[in-house]
mmCIF file of C-alpha atoms in Angstrom:
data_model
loop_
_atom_site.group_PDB
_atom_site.id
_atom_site.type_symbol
_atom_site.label_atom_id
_atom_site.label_comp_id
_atom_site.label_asym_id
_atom_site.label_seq_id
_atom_site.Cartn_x
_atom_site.Cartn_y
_atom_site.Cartn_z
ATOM 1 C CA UNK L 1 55.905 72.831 35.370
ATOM 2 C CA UNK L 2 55.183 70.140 32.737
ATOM 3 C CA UNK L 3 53.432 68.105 35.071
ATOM 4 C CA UNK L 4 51.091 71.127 36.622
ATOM 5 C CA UNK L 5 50.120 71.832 33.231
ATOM 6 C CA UNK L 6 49.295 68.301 32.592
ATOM 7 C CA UNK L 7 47.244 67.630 36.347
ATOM 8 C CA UNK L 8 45.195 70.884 35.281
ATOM 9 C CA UNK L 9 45.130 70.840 31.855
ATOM 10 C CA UNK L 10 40.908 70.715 31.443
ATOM 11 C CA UNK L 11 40.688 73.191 34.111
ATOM 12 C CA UNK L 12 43.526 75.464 32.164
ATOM 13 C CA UNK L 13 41.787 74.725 29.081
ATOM 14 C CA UNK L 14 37.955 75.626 29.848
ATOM 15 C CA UNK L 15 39.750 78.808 31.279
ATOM 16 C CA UNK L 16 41.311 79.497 28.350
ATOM 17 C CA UNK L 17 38.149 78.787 26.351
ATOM 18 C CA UNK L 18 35.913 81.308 28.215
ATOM 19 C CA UNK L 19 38.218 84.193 28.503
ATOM 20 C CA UNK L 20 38.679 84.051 24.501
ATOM 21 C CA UNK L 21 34.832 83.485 24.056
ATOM 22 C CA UNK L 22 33.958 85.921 26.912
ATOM 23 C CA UNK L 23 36.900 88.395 24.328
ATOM 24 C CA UNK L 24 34.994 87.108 21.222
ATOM 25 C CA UNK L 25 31.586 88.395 22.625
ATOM 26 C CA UNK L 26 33.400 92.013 23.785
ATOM 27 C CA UNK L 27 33.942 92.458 20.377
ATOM 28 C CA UNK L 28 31.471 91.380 18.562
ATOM 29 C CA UNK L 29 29.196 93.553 21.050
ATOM 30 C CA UNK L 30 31.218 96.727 20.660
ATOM 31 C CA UNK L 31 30.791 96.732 17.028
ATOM 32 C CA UNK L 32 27.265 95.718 16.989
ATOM 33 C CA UNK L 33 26.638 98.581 20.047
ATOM 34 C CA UNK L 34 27.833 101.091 17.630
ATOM 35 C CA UNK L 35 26.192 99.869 14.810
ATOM 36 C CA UNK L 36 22.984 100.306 16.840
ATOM 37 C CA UNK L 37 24.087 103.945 18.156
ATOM 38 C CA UNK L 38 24.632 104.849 14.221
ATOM 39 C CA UNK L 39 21.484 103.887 13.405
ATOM 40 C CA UNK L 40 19.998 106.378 16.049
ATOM 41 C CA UNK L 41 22.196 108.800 14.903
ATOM 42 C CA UNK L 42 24.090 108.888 18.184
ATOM 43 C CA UNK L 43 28.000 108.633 18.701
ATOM 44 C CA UNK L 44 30.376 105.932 18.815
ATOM 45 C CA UNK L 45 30.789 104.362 22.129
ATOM 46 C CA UNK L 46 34.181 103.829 23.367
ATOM 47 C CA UNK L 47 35.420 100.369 23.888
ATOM 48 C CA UNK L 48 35.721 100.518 27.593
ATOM 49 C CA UNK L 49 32.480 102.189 27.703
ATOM 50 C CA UNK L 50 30.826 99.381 26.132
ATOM 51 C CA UNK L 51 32.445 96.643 28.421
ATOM 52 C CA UNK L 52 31.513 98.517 31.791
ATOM 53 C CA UNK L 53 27.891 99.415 30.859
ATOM 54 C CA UNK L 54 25.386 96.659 31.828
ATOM 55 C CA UNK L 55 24.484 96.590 28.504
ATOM 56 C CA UNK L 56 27.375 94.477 27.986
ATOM 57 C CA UNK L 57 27.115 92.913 31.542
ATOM 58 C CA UNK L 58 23.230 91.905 31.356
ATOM 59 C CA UNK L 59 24.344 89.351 28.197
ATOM 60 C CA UNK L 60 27.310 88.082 30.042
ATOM 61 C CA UNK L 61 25.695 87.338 33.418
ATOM 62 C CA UNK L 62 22.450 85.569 31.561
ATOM 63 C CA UNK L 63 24.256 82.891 30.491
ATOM 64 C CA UNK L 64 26.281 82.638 33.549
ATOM 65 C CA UNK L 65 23.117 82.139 35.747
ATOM 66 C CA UNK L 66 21.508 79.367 33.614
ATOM 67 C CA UNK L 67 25.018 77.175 33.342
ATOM 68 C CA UNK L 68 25.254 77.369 36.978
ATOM 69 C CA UNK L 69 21.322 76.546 37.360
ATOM 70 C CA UNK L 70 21.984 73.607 34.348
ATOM 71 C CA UNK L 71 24.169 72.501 37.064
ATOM 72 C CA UNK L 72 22.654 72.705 40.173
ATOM 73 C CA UNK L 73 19.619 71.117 38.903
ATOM 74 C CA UNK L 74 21.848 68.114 37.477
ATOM 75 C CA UNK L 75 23.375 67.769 40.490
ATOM 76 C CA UNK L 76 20.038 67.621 42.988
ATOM 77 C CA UNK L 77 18.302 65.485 40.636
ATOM 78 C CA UNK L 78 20.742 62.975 40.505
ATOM 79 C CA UNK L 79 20.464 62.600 43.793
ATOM 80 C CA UNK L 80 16.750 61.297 43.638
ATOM 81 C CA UNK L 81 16.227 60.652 39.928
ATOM 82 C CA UNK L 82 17.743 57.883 37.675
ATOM 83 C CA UNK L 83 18.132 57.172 33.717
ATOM 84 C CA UNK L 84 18.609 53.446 33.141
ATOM 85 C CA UNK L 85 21.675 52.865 30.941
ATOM 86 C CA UNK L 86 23.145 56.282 31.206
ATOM 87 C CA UNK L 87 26.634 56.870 32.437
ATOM 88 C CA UNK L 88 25.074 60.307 33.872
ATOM 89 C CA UNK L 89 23.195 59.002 37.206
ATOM 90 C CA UNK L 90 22.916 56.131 39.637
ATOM 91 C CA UNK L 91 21.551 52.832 38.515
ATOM 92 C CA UNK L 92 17.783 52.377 39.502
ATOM 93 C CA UNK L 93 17.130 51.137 42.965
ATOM 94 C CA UNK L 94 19.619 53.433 44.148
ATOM 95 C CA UNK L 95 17.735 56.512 44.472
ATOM 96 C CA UNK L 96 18.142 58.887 47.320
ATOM 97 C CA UNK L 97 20.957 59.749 49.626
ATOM 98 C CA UNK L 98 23.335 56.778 50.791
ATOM 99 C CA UNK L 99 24.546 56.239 54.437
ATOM 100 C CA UNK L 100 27.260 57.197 56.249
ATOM 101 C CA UNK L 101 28.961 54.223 55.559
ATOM 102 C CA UNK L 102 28.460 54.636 51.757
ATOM 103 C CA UNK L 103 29.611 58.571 51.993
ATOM 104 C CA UNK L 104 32.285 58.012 54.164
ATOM 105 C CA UNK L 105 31.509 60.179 57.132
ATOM 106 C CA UNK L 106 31.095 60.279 60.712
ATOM 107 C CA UNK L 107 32.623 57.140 62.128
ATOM 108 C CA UNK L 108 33.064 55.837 58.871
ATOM 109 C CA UNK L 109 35.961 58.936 57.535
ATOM 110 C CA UNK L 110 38.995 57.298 56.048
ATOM 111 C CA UNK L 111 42.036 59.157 57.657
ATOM 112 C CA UNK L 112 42.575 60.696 54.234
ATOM 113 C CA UNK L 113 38.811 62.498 54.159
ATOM 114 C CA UNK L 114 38.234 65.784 54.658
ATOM 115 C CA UNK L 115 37.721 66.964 57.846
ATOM 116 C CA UNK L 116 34.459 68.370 57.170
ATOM 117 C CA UNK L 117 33.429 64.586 56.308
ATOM 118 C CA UNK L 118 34.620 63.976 59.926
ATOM 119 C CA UNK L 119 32.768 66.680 61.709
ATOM 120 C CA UNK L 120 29.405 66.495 62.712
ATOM 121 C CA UNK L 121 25.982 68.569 63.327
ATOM 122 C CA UNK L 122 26.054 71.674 61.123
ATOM 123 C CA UNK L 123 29.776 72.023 60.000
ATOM 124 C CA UNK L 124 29.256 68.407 58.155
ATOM 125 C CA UNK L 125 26.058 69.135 56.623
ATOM 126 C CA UNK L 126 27.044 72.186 54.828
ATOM 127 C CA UNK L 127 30.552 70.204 53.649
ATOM 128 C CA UNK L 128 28.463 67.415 52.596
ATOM 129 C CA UNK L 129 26.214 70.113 50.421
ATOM 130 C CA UNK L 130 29.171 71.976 49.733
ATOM 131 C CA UNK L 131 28.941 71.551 45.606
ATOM 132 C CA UNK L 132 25.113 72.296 45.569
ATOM 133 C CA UNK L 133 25.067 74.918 47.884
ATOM 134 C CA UNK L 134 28.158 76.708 46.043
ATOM 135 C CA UNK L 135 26.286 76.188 42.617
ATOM 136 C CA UNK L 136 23.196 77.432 43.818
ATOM 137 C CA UNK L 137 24.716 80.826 45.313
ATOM 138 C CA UNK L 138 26.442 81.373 41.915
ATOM 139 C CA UNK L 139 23.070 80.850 40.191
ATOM 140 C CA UNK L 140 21.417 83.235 42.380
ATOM 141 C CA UNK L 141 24.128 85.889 42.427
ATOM 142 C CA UNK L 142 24.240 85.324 38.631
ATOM 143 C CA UNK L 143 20.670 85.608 38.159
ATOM 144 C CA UNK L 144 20.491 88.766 40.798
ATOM 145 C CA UNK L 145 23.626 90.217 38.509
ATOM 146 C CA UNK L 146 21.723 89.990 35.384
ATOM 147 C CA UNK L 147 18.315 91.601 36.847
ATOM 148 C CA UNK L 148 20.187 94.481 37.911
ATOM 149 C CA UNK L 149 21.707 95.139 34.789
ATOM 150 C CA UNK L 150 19.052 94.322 32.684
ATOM 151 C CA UNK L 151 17.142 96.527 34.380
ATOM 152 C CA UNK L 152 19.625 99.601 33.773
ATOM 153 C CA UNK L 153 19.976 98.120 30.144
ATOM 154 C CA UNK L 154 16.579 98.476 29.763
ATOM 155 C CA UNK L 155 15.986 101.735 31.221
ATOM 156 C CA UNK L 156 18.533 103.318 28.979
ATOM 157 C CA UNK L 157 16.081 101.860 25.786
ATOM 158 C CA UNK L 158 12.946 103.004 27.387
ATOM 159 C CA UNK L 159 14.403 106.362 27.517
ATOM 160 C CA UNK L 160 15.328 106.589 23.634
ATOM 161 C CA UNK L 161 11.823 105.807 23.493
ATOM 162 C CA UNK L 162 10.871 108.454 25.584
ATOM 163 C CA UNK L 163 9.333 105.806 27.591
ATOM 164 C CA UNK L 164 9.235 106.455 31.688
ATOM 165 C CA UNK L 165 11.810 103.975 33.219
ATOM 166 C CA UNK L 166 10.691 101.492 35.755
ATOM 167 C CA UNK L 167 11.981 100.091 39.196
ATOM 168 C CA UNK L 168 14.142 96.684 39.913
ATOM 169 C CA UNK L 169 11.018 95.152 40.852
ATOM 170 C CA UNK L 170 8.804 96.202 37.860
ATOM 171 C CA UNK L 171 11.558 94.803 35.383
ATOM 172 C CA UNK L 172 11.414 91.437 37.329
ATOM 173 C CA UNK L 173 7.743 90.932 35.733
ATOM 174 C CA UNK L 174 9.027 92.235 32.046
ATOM 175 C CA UNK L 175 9.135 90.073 28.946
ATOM 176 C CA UNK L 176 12.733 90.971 28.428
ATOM 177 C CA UNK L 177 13.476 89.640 31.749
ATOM 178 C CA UNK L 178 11.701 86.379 31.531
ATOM 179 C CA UNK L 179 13.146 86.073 27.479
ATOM 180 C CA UNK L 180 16.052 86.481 28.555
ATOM 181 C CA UNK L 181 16.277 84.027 31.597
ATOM 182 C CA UNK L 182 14.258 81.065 29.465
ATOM 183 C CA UNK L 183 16.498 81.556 26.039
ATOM 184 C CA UNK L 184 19.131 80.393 28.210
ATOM 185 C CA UNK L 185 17.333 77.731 30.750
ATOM 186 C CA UNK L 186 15.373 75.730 28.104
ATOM 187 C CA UNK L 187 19.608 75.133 25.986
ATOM 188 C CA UNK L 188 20.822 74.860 28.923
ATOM 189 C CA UNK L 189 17.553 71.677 30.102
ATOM 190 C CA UNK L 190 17.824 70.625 26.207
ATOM 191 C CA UNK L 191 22.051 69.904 26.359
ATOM 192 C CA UNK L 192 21.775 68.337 29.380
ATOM 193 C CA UNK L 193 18.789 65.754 28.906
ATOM 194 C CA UNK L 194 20.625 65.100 25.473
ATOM 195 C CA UNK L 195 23.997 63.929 27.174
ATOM 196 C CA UNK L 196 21.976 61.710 29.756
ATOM 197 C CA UNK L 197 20.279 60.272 26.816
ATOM 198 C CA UNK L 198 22.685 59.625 24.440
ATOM 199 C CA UNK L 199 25.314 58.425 27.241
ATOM 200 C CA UNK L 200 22.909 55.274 26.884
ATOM 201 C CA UNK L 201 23.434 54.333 23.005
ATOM 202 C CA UNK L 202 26.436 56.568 21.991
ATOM 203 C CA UNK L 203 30.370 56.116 22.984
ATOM 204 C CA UNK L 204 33.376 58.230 22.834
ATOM 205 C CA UNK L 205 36.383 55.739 22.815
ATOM 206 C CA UNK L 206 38.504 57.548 26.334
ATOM 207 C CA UNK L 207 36.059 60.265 27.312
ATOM 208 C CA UNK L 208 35.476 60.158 30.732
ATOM 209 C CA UNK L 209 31.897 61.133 29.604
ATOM 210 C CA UNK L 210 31.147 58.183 27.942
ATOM 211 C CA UNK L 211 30.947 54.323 29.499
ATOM 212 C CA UNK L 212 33.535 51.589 27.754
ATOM 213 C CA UNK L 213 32.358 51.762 24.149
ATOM 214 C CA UNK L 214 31.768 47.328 24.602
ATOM 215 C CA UNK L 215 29.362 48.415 27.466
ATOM 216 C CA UNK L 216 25.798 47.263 26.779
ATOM 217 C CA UNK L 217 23.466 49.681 26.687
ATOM 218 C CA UNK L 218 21.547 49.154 30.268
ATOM 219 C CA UNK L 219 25.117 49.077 31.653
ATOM 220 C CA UNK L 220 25.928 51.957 33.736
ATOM 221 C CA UNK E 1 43.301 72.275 58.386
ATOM 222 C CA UNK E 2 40.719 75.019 57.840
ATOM 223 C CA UNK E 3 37.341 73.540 56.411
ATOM 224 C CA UNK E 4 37.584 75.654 52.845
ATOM 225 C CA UNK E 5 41.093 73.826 52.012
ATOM 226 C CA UNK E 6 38.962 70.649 52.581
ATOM 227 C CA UNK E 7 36.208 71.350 50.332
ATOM 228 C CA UNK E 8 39.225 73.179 47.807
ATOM 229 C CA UNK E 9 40.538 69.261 48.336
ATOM 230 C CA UNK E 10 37.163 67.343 47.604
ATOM 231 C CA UNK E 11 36.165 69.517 44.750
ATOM 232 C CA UNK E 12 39.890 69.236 42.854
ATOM 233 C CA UNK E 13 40.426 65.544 44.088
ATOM 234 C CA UNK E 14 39.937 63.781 40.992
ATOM 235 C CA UNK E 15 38.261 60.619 43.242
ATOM 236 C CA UNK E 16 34.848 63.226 43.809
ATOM 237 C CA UNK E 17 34.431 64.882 40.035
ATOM 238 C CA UNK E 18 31.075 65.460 41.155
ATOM 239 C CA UNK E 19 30.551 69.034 39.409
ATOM 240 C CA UNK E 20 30.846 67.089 35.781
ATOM 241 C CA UNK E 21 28.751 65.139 33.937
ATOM 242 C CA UNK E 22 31.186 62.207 34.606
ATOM 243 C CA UNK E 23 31.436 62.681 38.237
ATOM 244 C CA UNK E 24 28.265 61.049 39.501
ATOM 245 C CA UNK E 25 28.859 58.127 37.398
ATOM 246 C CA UNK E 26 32.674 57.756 38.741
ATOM 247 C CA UNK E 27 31.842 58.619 42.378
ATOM 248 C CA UNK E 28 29.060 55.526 42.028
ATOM 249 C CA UNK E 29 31.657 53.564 40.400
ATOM 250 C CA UNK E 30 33.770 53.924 43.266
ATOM 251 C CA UNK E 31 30.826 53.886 45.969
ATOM 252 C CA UNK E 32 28.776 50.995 44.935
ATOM 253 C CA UNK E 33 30.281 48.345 41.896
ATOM 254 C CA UNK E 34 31.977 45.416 43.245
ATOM 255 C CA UNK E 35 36.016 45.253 42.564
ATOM 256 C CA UNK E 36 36.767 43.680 39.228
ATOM 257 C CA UNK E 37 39.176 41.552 38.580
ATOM 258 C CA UNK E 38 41.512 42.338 36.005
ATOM 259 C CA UNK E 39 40.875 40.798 32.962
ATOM 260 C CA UNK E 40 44.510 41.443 31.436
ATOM 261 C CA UNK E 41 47.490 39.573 32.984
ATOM 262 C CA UNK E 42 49.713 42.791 32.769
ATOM 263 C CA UNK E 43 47.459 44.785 35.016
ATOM 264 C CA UNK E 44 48.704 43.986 38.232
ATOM 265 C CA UNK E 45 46.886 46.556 39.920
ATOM 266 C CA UNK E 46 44.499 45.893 43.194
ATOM 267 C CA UNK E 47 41.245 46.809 43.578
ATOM 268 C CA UNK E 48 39.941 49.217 45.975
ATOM 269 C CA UNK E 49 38.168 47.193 48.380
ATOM 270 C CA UNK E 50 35.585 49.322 50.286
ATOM 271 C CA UNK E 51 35.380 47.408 53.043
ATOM 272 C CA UNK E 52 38.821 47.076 54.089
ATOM 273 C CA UNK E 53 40.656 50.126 52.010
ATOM 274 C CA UNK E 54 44.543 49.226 50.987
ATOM 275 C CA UNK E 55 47.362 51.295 53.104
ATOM 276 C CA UNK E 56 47.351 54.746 50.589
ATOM 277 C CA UNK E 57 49.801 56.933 50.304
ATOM 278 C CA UNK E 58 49.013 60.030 51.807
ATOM 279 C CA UNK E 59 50.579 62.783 48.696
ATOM 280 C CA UNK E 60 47.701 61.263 46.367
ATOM 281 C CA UNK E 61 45.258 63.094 48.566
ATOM 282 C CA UNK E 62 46.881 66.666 48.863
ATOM 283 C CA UNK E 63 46.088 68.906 46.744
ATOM 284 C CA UNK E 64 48.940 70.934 45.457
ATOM 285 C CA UNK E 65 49.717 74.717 45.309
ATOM 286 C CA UNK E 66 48.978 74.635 41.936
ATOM 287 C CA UNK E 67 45.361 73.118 42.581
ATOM 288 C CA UNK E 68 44.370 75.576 45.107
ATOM 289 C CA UNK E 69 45.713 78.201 42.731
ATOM 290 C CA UNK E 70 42.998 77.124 39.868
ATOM 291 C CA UNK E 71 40.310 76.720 42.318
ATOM 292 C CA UNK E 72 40.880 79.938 43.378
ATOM 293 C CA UNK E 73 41.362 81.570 40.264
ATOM 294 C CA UNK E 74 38.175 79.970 39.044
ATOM 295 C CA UNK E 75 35.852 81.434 42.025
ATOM 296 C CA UNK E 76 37.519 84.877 42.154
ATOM 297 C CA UNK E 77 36.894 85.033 38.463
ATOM 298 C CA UNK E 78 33.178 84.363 39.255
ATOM 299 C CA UNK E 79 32.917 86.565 41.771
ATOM 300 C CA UNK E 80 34.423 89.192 39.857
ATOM 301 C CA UNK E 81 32.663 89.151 37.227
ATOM 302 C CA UNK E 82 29.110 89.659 39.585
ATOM 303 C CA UNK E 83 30.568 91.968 41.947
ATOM 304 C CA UNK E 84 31.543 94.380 38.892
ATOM 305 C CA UNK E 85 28.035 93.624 37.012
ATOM 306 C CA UNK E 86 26.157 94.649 40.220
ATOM 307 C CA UNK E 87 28.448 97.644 40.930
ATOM 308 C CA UNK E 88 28.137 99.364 37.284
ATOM 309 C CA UNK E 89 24.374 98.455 37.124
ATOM 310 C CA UNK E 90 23.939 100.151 41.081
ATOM 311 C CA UNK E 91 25.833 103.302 39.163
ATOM 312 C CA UNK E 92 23.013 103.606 36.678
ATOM 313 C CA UNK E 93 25.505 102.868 34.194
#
């Protein structure tokens, strides 16, 4: 037991992390809901209300859709893009996709690779796009989450308003839709330029996100 | 074995981190640097030589129960949390 804590401790951890945020934010939402609903001289939602209206669900699935977009966008640009110095990409000169030999496929699989790194035609080039691909659907499927429940979101202000409510596609060309979706992206481009920059002068002594702290700086 | 249990293997294997920050770094690490030579006595260790690997012991390279249990945990989360979001907003809710 002590040991499958141990081999999956980050994994447990960031778990951990996000369902007592993703709590945090339930909370903190419910009380602010009803604050708002007070202040229009409506009632006091229920809890469970709150947490299954896509009121609730339209914050939630924002942020989701621009971590998994942070990522996917690290991931394909690392393939062709470098930073000199920085622990986060290839060294220069190494730009673009290596061999077979390199990737360990084809002819080249080590009897321990995965058999889709053994396969070939279509079945390999999915496995070998496996992480982007997967990343990309969750951004998607995030993003298509939170336009569907933004939209409903929306719709339920307009109508306090007394304002007519508009269809799926009319809320994709909103301000609120686009505010919401570039809050997120430009953090999201901001934290993740920072840690490919700063991976060239700054160390963390055992983090497996920083190089040796003795590595020079155009060391990668 | 069935091609998701593969990619369930690459994704958890420690060796391919390639969904962190780290990842790219260590998988080029591993792809392209020359061995080094150990520059303290006590490390006894060999290098992984790319172009003749060492004999490896095949239990490094399974992942466990356990592993396929937070994998799984991770993406049914995900798709959870989306399916729900898209169900409650198709309600009008």
């Amino acid at each position: 037991m002590a040991s499958r804590l141990r081999d999956n401790g980050i994994s447990i951890l960031f778990f951990v992390l996000f369902l007592a945020a993703l709590s945090g934010q339930a909370i903190a939402g419910y009380l602010e809901n009803n604050e708002a609903r007070g202040d229009h001289g409506l009632q006091p939602e229920s809890a469970w209300a709150f947490l299954a209206s896509s009121q609730f669900l339209v914050d939630v699935t924002e942020n989701w859709q621009s971590e998994f977009l942070q990522f996917f966008v690290f991931i394909a640009a690392t393939i062709w893009l470098v930073q000199r110095g920085s622990h986060e990409t290839k060294k220069p000169g190494e730009e673009g996709i290596p061999g077979d030999k390199a990737e360990k496929v084809g002819p080249y699989a080590a009897p321990e690779s995965p058999d889709g790194a053994k396969r070939h035609g279509l079945a390999r080039t999915i496995y070998e796009n496996s992480l982007l691909l997967v990343m990309g659907a969750a951004f998607v499927l995030s993003w298509l989450a939170q336009s569907v429940a933004g939209r409903v979101a929306f719709n339920a202000e307009q109508a306090e308003h007394a304002h007519p409510a508009i269809t799926w596609l009319e809320y994709l060309t909103t301000p609120d839709f686009w505010n919401r979706s570039l809050q997120n992206w430009q953090s999201e481009f901001l934290a993740v330029g920072a840690m490919i920059v700063f991976s060239i002068f700054l160390r963390q002594r055992g983090s497996s996100e920083s190089k040796p702290v003795g590595e020079a700086h155009d060391a990668q | 074995m069935p091609i998701h249990h593969q990619f369930v293997k690459a994704v958890l294997s420690p060796k391919i981190r390639s969904n962190t920050h780290a990842g790219v770094a260590h998988r080029r690490a591993h792809r392209h640097e020359e061995p080094e030579t150990p520059k303290n006595p006590a490390n006894t260790e060999t290098p992984e030589n790319p172009e003749n690997p060492m004999p490896r012991q095949p239990a490094r390279h399974q992942a466990s129960a356990t592993q396929y249990a937070v994998f799984w945990i991770w993406i049914a989360t995900i798709l959870a949390g989306l399916t729900a979001t898209i169900a409650i907003a198709l309600a009008g809710r």
